[in-house]
mmCIF file of C-alpha atoms and ligand atoms in Angstrom:
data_model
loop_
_atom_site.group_PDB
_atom_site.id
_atom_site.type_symbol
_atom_site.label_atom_id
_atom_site.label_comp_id
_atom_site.label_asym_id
_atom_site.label_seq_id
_atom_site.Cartn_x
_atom_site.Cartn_y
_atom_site.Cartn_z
ATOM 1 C CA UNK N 16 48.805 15.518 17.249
ATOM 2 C CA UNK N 17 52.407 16.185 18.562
ATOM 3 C CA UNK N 18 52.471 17.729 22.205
ATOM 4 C CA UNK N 19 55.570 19.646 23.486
ATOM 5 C CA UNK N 20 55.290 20.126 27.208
ATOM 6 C CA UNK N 21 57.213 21.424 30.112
ATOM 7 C CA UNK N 22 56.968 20.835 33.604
ATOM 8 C CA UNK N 23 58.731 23.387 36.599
ATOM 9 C CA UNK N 24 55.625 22.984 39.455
ATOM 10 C CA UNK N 25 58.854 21.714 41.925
ATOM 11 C CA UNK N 26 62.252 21.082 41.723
ATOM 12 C CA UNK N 27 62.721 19.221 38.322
ATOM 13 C CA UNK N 28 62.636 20.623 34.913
ATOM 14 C CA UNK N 29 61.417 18.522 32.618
ATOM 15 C CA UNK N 30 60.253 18.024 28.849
ATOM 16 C CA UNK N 31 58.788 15.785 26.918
ATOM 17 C CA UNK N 32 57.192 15.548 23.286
ATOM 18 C CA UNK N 33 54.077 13.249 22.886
ATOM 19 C CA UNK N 34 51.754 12.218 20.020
ATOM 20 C CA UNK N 35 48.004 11.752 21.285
ATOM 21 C CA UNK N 36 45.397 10.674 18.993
ATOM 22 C CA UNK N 37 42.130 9.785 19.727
ATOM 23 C CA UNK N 38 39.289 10.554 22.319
ATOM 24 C CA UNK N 39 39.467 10.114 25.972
ATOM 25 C CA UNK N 40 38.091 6.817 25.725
ATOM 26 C CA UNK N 41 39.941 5.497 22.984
ATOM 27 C CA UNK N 42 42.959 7.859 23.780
ATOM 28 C CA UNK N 43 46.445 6.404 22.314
ATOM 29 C CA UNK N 44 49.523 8.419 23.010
ATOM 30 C CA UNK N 45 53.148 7.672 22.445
ATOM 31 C CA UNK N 46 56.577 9.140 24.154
ATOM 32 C CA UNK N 47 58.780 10.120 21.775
ATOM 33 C CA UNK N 48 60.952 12.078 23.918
ATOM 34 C CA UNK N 49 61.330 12.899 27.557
ATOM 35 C CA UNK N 50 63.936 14.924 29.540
ATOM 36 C CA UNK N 51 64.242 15.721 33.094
ATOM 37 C CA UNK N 52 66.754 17.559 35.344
ATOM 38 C CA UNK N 53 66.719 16.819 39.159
ATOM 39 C CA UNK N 54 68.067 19.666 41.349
ATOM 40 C CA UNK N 55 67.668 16.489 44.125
ATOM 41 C CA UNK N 56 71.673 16.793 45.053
ATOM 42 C CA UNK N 57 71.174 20.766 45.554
ATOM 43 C CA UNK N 58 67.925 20.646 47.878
ATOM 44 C CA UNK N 59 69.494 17.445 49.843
ATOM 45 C CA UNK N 60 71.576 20.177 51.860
ATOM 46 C CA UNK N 61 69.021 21.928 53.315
ATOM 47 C CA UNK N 62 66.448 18.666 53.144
ATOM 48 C CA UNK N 63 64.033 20.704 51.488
ATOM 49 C CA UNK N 64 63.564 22.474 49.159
ATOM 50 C CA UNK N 65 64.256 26.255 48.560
ATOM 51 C CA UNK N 66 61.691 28.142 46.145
ATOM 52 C CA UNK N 67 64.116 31.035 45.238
ATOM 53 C CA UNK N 68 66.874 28.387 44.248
ATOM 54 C CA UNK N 69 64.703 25.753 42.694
ATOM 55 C CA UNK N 70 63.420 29.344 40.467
ATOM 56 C CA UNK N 71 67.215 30.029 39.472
ATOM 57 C CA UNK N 72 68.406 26.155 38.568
ATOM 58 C CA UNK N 73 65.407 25.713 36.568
ATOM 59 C CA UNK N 74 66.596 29.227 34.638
ATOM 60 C CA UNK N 75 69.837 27.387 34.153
ATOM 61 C CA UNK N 76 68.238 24.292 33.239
ATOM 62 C CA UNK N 77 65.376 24.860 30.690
ATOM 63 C CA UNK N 78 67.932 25.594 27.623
ATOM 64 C CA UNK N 79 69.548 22.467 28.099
ATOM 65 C CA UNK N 80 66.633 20.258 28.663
ATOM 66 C CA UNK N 81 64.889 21.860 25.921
ATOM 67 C CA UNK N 82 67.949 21.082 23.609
ATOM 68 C CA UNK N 83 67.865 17.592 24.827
ATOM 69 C CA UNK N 84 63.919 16.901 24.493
ATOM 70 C CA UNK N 85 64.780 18.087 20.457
ATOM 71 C CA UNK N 86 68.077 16.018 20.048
ATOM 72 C CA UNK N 87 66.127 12.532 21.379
ATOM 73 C CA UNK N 88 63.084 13.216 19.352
ATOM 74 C CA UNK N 89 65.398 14.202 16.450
ATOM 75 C CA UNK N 90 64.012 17.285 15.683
ATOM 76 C CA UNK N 91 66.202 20.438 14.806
ATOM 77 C CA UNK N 92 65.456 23.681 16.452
ATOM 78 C CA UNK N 93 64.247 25.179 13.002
ATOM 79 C CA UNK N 94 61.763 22.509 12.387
ATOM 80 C CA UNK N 95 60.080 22.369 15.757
ATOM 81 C CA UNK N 96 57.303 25.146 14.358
ATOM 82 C CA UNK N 97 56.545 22.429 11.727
ATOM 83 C CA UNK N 98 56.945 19.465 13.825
ATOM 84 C CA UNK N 99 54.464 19.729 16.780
ATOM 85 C CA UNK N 100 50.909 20.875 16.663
ATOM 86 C CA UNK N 101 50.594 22.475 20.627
ATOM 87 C CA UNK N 102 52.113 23.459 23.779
ATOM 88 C CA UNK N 103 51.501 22.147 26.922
ATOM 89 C CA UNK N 104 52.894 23.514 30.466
ATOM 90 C CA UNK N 105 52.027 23.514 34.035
ATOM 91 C CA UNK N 106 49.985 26.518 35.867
ATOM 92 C CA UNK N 107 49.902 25.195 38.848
ATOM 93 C CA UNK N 108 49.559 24.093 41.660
ATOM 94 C CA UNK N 109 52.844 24.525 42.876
ATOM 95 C CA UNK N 110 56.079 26.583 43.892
ATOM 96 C CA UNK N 111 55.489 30.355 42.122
ATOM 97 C CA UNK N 112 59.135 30.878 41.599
ATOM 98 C CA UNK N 113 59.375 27.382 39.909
ATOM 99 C CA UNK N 114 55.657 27.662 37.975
ATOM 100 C CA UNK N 115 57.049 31.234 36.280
ATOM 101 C CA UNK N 116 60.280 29.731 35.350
ATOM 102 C CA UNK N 117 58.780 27.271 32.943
ATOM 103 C CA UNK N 118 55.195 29.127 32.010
ATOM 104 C CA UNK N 119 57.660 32.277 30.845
ATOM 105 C CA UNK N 120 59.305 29.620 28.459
ATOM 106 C CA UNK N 121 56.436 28.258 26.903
ATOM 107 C CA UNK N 122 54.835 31.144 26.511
ATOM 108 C CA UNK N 123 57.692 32.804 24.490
ATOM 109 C CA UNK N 124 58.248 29.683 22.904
ATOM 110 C CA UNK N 125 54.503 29.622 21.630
ATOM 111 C CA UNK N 126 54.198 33.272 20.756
ATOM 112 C CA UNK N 127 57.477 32.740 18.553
ATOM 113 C CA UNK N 128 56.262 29.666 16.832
ATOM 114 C CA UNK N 129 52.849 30.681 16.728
ATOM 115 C CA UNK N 130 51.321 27.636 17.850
ATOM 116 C CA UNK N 131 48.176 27.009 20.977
ATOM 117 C CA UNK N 132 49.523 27.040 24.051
ATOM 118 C CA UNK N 133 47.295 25.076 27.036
ATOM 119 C CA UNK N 134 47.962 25.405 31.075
ATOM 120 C CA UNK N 135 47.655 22.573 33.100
ATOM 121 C CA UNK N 136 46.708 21.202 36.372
ATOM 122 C CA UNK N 137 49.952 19.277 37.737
ATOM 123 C CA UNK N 138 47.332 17.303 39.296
ATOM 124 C CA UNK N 139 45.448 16.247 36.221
ATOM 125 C CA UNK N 140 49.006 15.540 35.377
ATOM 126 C CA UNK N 141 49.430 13.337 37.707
ATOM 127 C CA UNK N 142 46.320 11.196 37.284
ATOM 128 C CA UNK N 143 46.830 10.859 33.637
ATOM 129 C CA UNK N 144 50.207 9.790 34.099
ATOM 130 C CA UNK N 145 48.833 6.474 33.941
ATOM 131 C CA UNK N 146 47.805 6.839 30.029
ATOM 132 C CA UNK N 147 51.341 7.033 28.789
ATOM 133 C CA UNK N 148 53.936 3.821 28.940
ATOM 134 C CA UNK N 149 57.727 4.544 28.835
ATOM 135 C CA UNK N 150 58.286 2.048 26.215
ATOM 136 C CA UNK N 151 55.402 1.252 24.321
ATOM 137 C CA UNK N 152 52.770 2.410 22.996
ATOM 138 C CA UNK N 153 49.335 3.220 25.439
ATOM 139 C CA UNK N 154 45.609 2.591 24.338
ATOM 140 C CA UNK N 155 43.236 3.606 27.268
ATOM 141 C CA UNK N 156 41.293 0.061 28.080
ATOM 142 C CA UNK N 157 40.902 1.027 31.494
ATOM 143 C CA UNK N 158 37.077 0.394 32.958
ATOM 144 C CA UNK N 159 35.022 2.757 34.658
ATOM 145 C CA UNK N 160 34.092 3.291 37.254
ATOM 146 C CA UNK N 161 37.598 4.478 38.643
ATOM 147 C CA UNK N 162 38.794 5.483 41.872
ATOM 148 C CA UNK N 163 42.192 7.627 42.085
ATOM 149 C CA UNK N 164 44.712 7.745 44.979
ATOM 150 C CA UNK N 165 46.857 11.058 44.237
ATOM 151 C CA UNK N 166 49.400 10.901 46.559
ATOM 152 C CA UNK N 167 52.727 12.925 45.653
ATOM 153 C CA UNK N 168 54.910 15.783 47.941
ATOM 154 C CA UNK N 169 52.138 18.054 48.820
ATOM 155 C CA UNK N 170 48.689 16.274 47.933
ATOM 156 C CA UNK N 171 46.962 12.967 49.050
ATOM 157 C CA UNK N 172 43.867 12.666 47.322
ATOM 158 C CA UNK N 173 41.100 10.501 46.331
ATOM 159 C CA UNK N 174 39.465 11.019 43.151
ATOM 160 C CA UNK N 175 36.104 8.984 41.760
ATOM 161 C CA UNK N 176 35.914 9.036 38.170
ATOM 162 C CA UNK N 177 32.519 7.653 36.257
ATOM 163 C CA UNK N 178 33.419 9.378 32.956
ATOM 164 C CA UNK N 179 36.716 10.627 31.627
ATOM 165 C CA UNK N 180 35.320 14.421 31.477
ATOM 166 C CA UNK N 181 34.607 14.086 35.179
ATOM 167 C CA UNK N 182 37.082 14.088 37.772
ATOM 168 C CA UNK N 183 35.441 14.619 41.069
ATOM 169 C CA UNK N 184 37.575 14.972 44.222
ATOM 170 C CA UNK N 185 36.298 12.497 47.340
ATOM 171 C CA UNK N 186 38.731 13.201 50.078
ATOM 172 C CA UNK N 187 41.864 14.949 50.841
ATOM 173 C CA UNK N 188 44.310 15.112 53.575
ATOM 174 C CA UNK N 189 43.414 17.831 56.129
ATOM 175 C CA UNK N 190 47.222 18.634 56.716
ATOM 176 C CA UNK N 191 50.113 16.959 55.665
ATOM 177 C CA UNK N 192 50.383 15.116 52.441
ATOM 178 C CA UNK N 193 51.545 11.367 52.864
ATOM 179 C CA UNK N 194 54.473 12.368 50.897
ATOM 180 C CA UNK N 195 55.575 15.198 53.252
ATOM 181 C CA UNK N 196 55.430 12.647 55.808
ATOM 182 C CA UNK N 197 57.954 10.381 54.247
ATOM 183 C CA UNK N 198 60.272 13.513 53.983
ATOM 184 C CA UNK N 199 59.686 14.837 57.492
ATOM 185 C CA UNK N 200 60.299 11.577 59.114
ATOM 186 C CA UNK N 201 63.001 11.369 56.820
ATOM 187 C CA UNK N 202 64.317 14.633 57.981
ATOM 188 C CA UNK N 203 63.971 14.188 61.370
ATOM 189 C CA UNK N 204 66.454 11.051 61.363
ATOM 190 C CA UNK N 205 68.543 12.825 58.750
ATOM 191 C CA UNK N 206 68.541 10.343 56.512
ATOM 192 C CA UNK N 207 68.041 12.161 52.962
ATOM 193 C CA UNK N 208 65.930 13.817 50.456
ATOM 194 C CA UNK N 209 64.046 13.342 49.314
ATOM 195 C CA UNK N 210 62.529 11.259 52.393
ATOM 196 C CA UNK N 211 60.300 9.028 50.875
ATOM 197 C CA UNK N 212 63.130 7.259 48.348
ATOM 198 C CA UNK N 213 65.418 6.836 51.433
ATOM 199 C CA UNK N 214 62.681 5.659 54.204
ATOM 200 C CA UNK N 215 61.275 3.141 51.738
ATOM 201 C CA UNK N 216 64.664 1.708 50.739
ATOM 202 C CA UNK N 217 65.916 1.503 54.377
ATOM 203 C CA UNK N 218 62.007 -0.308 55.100
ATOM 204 C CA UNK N 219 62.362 -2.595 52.727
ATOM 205 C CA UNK N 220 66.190 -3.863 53.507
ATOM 206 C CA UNK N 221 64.614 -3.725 57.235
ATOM 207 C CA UNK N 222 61.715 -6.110 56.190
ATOM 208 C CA UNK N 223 63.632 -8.542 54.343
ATOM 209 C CA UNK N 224 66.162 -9.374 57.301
ATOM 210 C CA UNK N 225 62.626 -9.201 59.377
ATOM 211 C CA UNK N 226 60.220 -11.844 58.631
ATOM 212 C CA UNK N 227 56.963 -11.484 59.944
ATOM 213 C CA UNK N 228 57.960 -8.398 61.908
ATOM 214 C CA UNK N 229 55.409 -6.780 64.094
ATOM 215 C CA UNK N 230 54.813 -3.206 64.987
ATOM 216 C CA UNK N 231 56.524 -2.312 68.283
ATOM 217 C CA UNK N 232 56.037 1.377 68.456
ATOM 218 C CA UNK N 233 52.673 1.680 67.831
ATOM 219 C CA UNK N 234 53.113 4.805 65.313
ATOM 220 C CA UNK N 235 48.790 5.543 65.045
ATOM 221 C CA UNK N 236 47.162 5.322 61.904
ATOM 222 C CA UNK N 237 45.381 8.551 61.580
ATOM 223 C CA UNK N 238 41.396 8.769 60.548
ATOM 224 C CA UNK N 239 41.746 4.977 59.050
ATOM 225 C CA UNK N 240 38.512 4.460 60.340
ATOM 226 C CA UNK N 241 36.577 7.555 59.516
ATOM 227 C CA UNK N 242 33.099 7.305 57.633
ATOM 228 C CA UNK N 243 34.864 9.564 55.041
ATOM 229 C CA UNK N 244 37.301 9.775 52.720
ATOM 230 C CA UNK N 245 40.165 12.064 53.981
ATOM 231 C CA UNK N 246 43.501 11.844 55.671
ATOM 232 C CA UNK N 247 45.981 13.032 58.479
ATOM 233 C CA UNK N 248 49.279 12.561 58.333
ATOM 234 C CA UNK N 249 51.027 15.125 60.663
ATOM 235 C CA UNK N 250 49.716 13.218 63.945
ATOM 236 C CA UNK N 251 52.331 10.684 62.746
ATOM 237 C CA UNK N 252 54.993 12.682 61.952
ATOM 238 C CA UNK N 253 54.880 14.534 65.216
ATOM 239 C CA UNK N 254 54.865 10.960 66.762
ATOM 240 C CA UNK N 255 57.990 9.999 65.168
ATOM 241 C CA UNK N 256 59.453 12.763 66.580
ATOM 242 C CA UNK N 257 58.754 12.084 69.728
ATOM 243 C CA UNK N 258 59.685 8.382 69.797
ATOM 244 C CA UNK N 259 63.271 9.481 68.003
ATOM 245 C CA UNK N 260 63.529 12.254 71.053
ATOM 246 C CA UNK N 261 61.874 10.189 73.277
ATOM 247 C CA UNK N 262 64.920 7.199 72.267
ATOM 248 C CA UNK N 263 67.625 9.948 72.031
ATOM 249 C CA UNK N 264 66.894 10.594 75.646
ATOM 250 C CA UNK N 265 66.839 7.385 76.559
ATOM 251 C CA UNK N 266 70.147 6.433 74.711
ATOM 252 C CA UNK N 267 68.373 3.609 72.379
ATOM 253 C CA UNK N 268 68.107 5.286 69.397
ATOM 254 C CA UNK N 269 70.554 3.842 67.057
ATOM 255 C CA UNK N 270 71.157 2.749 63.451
ATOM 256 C CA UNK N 271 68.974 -0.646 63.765
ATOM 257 C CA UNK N 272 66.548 1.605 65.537
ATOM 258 C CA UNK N 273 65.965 4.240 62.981
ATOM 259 C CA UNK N 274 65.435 1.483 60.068
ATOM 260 C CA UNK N 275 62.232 0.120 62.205
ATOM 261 C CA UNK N 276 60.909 3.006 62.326
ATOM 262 C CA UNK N 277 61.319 3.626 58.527
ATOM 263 C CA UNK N 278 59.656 0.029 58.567
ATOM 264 C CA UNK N 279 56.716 0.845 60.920
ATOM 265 C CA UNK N 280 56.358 4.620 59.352
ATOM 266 C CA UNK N 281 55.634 2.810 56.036
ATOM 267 C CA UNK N 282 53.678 -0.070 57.313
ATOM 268 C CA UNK N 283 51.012 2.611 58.672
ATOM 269 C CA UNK N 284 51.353 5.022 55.958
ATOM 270 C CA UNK N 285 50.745 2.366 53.116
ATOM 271 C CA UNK N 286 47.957 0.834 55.331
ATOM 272 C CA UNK N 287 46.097 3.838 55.340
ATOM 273 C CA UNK N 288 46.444 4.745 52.089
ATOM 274 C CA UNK N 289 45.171 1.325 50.714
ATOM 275 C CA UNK N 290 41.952 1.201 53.192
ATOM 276 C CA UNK N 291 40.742 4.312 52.801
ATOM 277 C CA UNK N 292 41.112 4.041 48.943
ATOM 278 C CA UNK N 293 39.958 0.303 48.734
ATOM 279 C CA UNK N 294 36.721 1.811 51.145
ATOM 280 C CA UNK N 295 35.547 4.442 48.525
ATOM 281 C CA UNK N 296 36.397 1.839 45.382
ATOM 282 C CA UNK N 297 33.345 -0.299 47.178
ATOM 283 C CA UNK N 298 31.264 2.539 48.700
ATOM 284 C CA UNK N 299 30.773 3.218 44.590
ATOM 285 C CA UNK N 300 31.555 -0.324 43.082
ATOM 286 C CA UNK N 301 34.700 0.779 41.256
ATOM 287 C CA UNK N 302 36.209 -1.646 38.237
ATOM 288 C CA UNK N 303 39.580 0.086 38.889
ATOM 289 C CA UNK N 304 41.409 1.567 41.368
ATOM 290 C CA UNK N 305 44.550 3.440 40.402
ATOM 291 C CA UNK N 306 47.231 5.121 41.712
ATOM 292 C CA UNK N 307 49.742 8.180 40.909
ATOM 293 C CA UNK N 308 52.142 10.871 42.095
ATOM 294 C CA UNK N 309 55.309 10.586 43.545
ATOM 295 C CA UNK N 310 54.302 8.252 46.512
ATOM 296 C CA UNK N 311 53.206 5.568 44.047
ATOM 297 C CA UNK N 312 56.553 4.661 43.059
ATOM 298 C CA UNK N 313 56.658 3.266 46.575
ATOM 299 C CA UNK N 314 56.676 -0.923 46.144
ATOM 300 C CA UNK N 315 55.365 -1.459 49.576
ATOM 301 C CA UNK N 316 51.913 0.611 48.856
ATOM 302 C CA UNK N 317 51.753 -1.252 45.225
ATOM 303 C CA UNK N 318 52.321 -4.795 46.970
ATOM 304 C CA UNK N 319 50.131 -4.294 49.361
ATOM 305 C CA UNK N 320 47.144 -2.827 47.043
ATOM 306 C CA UNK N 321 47.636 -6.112 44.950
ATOM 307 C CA UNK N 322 47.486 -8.235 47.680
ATOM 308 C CA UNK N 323 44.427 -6.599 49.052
ATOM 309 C CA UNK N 324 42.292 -6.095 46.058
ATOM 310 C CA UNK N 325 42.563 -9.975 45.027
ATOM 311 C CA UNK N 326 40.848 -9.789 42.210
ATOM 312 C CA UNK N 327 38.391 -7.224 43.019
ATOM 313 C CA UNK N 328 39.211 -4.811 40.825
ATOM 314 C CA UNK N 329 42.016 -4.020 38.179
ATOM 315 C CA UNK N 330 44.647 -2.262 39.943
ATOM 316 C CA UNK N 331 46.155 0.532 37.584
ATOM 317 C CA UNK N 332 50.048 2.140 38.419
ATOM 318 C CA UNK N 333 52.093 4.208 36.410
ATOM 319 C CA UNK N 334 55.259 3.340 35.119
ATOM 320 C CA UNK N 335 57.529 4.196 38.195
ATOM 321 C CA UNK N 336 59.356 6.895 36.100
ATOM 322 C CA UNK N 337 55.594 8.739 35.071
ATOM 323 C CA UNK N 338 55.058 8.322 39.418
ATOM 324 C CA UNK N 339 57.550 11.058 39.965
ATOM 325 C CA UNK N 340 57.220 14.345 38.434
ATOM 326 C CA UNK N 341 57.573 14.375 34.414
ATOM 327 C CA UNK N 342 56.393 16.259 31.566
ATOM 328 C CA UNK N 343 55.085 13.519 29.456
ATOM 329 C CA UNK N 344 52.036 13.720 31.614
ATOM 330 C CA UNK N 345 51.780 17.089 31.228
ATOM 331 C CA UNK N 346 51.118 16.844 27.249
ATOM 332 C CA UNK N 347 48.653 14.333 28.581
ATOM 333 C CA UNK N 348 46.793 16.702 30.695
ATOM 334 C CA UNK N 349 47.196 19.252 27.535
ATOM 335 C CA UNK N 350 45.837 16.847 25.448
ATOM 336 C CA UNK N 351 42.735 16.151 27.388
ATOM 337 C CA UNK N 352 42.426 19.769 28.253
ATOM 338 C CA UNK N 353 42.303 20.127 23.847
ATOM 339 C CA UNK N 354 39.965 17.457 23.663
ATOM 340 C CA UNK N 355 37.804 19.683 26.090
ATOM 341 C CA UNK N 356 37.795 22.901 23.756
ATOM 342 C CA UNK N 357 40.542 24.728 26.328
ATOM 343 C CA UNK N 358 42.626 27.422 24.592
ATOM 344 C CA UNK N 359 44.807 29.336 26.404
ATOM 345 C CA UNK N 360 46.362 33.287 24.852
ATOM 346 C CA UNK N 361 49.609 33.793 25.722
ATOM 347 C CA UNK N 362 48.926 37.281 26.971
ATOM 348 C CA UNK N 363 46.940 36.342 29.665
ATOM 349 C CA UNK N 364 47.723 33.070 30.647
ATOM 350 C CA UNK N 365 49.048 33.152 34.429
ATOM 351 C CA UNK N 366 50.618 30.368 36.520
ATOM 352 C CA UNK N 367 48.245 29.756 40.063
ATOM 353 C CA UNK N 368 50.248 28.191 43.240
ATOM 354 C CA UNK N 369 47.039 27.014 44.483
ATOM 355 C CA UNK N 370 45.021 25.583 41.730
ATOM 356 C CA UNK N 371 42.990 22.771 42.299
ATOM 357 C CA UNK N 372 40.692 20.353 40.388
HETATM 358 O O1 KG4 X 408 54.771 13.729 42.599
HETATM 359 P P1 KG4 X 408 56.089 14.132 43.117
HETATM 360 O O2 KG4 X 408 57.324 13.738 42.326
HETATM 361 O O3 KG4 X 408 56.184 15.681 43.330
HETATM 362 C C1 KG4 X 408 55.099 16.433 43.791
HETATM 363 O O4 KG4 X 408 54.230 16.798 42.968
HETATM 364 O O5 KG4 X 408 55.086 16.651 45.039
HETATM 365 O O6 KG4 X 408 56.170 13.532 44.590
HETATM 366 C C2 KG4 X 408 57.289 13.733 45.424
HETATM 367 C C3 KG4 X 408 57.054 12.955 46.697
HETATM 368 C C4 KG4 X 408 58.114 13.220 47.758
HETATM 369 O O7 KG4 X 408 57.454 13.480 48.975
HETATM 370 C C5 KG4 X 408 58.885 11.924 47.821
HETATM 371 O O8 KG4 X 408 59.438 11.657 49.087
HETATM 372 C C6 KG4 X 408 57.821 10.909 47.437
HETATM 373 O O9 KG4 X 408 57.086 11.547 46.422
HETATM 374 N N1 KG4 X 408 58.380 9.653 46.941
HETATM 375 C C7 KG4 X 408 58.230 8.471 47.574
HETATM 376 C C8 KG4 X 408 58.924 7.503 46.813
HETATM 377 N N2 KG4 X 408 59.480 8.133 45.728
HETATM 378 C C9 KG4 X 408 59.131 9.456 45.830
HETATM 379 N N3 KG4 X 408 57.569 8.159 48.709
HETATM 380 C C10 KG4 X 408 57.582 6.871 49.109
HETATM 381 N N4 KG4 X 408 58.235 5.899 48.438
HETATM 382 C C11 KG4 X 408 58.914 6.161 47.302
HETATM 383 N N5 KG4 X 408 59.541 5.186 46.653
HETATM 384 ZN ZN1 ZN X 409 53.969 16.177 41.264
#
C-alpha cells in the first residue's frame, strides 16, 4: 500500500510517500518521495526554537512541500485520490502550535479524498526509522530480541523490544534529553543551532588534531552507574556552565578552549549513552541494539557503539537523513499502526503534546 505522510511535531515540515507491504516481520517498504523544509536559519537567532513561529512557517510551508512530495513521486494533484491507499501524520508528542499545523492538513486532505487517515507517535516514528533506506529498498531481517536507544531534542530513551507488536519503554532521562544538552551547551558558548550539529563538528576537528586526548575538565557522567536504566543530563549542562563562567572569570576561556569542551561534552555524553544501552542489551541478551532520533546522526556515539559491541550484537542505525526528523518514518509508524487494526475519523482525531508510548 502507498502511504502519504506528514510530519510538523518541531520545526521541519516534511512529506514523504511510501509503499509498505508485508507484516512487521517481513515488512518491505520503499521511499518514493520525501520532502523536508528546515526553519533551522529562522530559530538559529534566538537558538531555540519559538512555538508560535515554527506554527506560522510551517503554514507557509506545507503547500509547497506538499507540491514537491507530488512532483518527485510524479504524481499530479488530481490523481493523488487514486494513487495512495492512506494517510499518515503525527499527533504527537510535540510542539501544539507545530502538531495542529500539519494534523489540520491531513485531516482536510483525507476528508477531501476520502481516504483512512492514522495519527502517530513521533516516537514510534523515530524507532521505525530504521525500516526504511534512502536509496534502496528495506526488508526487515533484523533479530529479536532488540534494544532501542531513542535519543532526539526532547527524549532519551531506552526501549526493549521481544516482538514487533511490543514496544516496552526501559528507562528515560529524568530531565534533560541528551539532545537538549548538545543545544544548551551549544548555546551557552554561542556556537549555533541547532547545538548538537555544531558541538559534534567542532569535537571531531578537536579530536583529530588531538590524538589520544584525555579529559581535563572532568565534565561528570551522570547516573552511568545506576542499577537502572535512566538518564540525567542537566547536571552536565549546568557544569559546562560553570566551567565556561568559571574560565570567563578567569580570562582562559578562548576559541581552543571552547572546542575541548565540545570534545569532552561529547566524550561523556556518547559514553553514557552507549553503557547504559549496551547494560540493558545484556541484562536481557539482546541480538540487536539500535539506535534513532536526531542524536544518532552523531558519528562519535555510532563509532563508539561499534567499537564497543565487537561482535556482540548487530548494531542497527538509520540512514543519517531518517536520524533527524522526516516523514518517511512517519508512513512507517502509519503503516505499523494499520497493520495493528488502528483507524483514526477525521472528526475526532486530535493532536497530544505529551503522548507517549
Ligand atoms: O529527532 P530530532 O531531529 O528532533 C526531535 O524529535 O527532537 O532531534 C533533534 C536533536 C537536536 O537536539 C540536535 O542538536 C540533535 O538532535 N542532533 C545531534 C546531531 N544532529 C542532530 N546531536 C549530536 N550530534 C549530531 N550530529
Ligand atoms: Zn524527532
Amino acid at each position: 500500500m502507498k502511504i502519504l505522510s506528514i510530519e510538523t511535531s518541531c520545526d521541519d515540515t516534511a512529506m514523504a510517500i511510501v509503499e509498505c507491504n508485508g507484516t512487521l516481520n517481513n515488512l518491505s517498504t520503499k521511499l518514493i518521495s520525501n520532502a523536508i523544509s528546515s526553519q533551522t536559519k529562522l530559530h538559529a537567532k534566538s537558538g531555540g526554537i519559538i512555538p508560535n513561529l515554527a506554527a506560522r512557517e510551517h503554514e507557509k510551508n506545507l503547500i509547497p512541500i506538499f507540491n514537491e512530495v507530488l512532483r518527485l513521486a510524479k504524481i499530479k494533484k488530481q490523481n493523488l485520490g487514486k494513487e495512495i491507499d492512506l494517510i499518515a501524520v503525527t499527533k504527537g508528542p510535540g510542539l501544539q502550535p507545530s502538531l495542529l499545523m500539519g494534523l489540520n492538513f491531513a485531516k482536510t486532505l483525507a476528508y477531501i479524498l476520502n481516504k483512512p487517515i492514522i495519527g502517530v507517535n513521533h516516537l514510534l516514528g523515530h524507532i521505525l526509522s530504521n525500516f526504511i533506506k534512502n536509496n534502496e529498498e528495506f526488508k526487515n531481517e533484523i533479530k529479536l530480541p532488540l534494544v532501542c536507544l531513542l535519543v532526539s531534542g526532547g527524549h532519551t530513551q531506552l526501549y526493549k523490544i521481544n516482538s514487533w507488536d511490543k514496544i516496552e519503554l526501559m528507562g528515560e532521562t529524568l530531565d534533560d534529553a541528551s539532545g537538549e544538552c548538545f543545544d544548551k551547551i551549544a548555546k551557552i558558548m554561542k556556537l549555533g543551532y541547532p547545538g548538537g550539529v555544531f558541538v559534534s563538528k567542532i569535537a571531531e576537528q578537536f579530536r583529530n588534531k588531538n590524538k589520544n586526548c584525555k579529559q581535563e575538565f572532568n565534565l561528570p557522567k551522570p547516573l552511568i552507574n545506576s542499577k537502572d536504566y535512566n538518564f540525567s543530563f542537566s547536571g552536565l549542562k549546568t557544569a559546562v556552565l560553570y566551567l565556561v563562567q568559571r574560565l570567563k572569570k578567569e580570562k582562559k576561556f578562548n576559541k581552543k578552549v571552547s572546542e575541548r569542551i565540545c570534545f569532552e561534552a561529547e566524550e561523556v555524553i556518547t559514553d553514557v549513552l552507549v553503557h547504559k544501552t549496551l547494560k540493558l542489551a545484556k541484562d536481557i541478551n539482546a541480538k540487536t541494539v539500535m539506535i534513532s532520533g536526531g542524536v544518532s546522526a552523531n558519528q562519535r556515539l555510532r563509532s563508539k557503539f561499534l567499537e564497543k559491541i565487537g561482535g556482540e550484537f548487530d548494531f542497527v542505525c538509520p540512514d543519517k537523513l531518517m536520524s533527524t526528523d522526516n516523514a518517511a518514518m512517519i508512513a512507517i509508524a502509519g503503516y505499523y499502526e494499520y497493520l495493528k487494526g488502528k483507524k483514526d475519523d477525521c472528526l475526532t482525531l486530535e493532536v497530544d503534546a505529551n503522548l507517549q508510548i
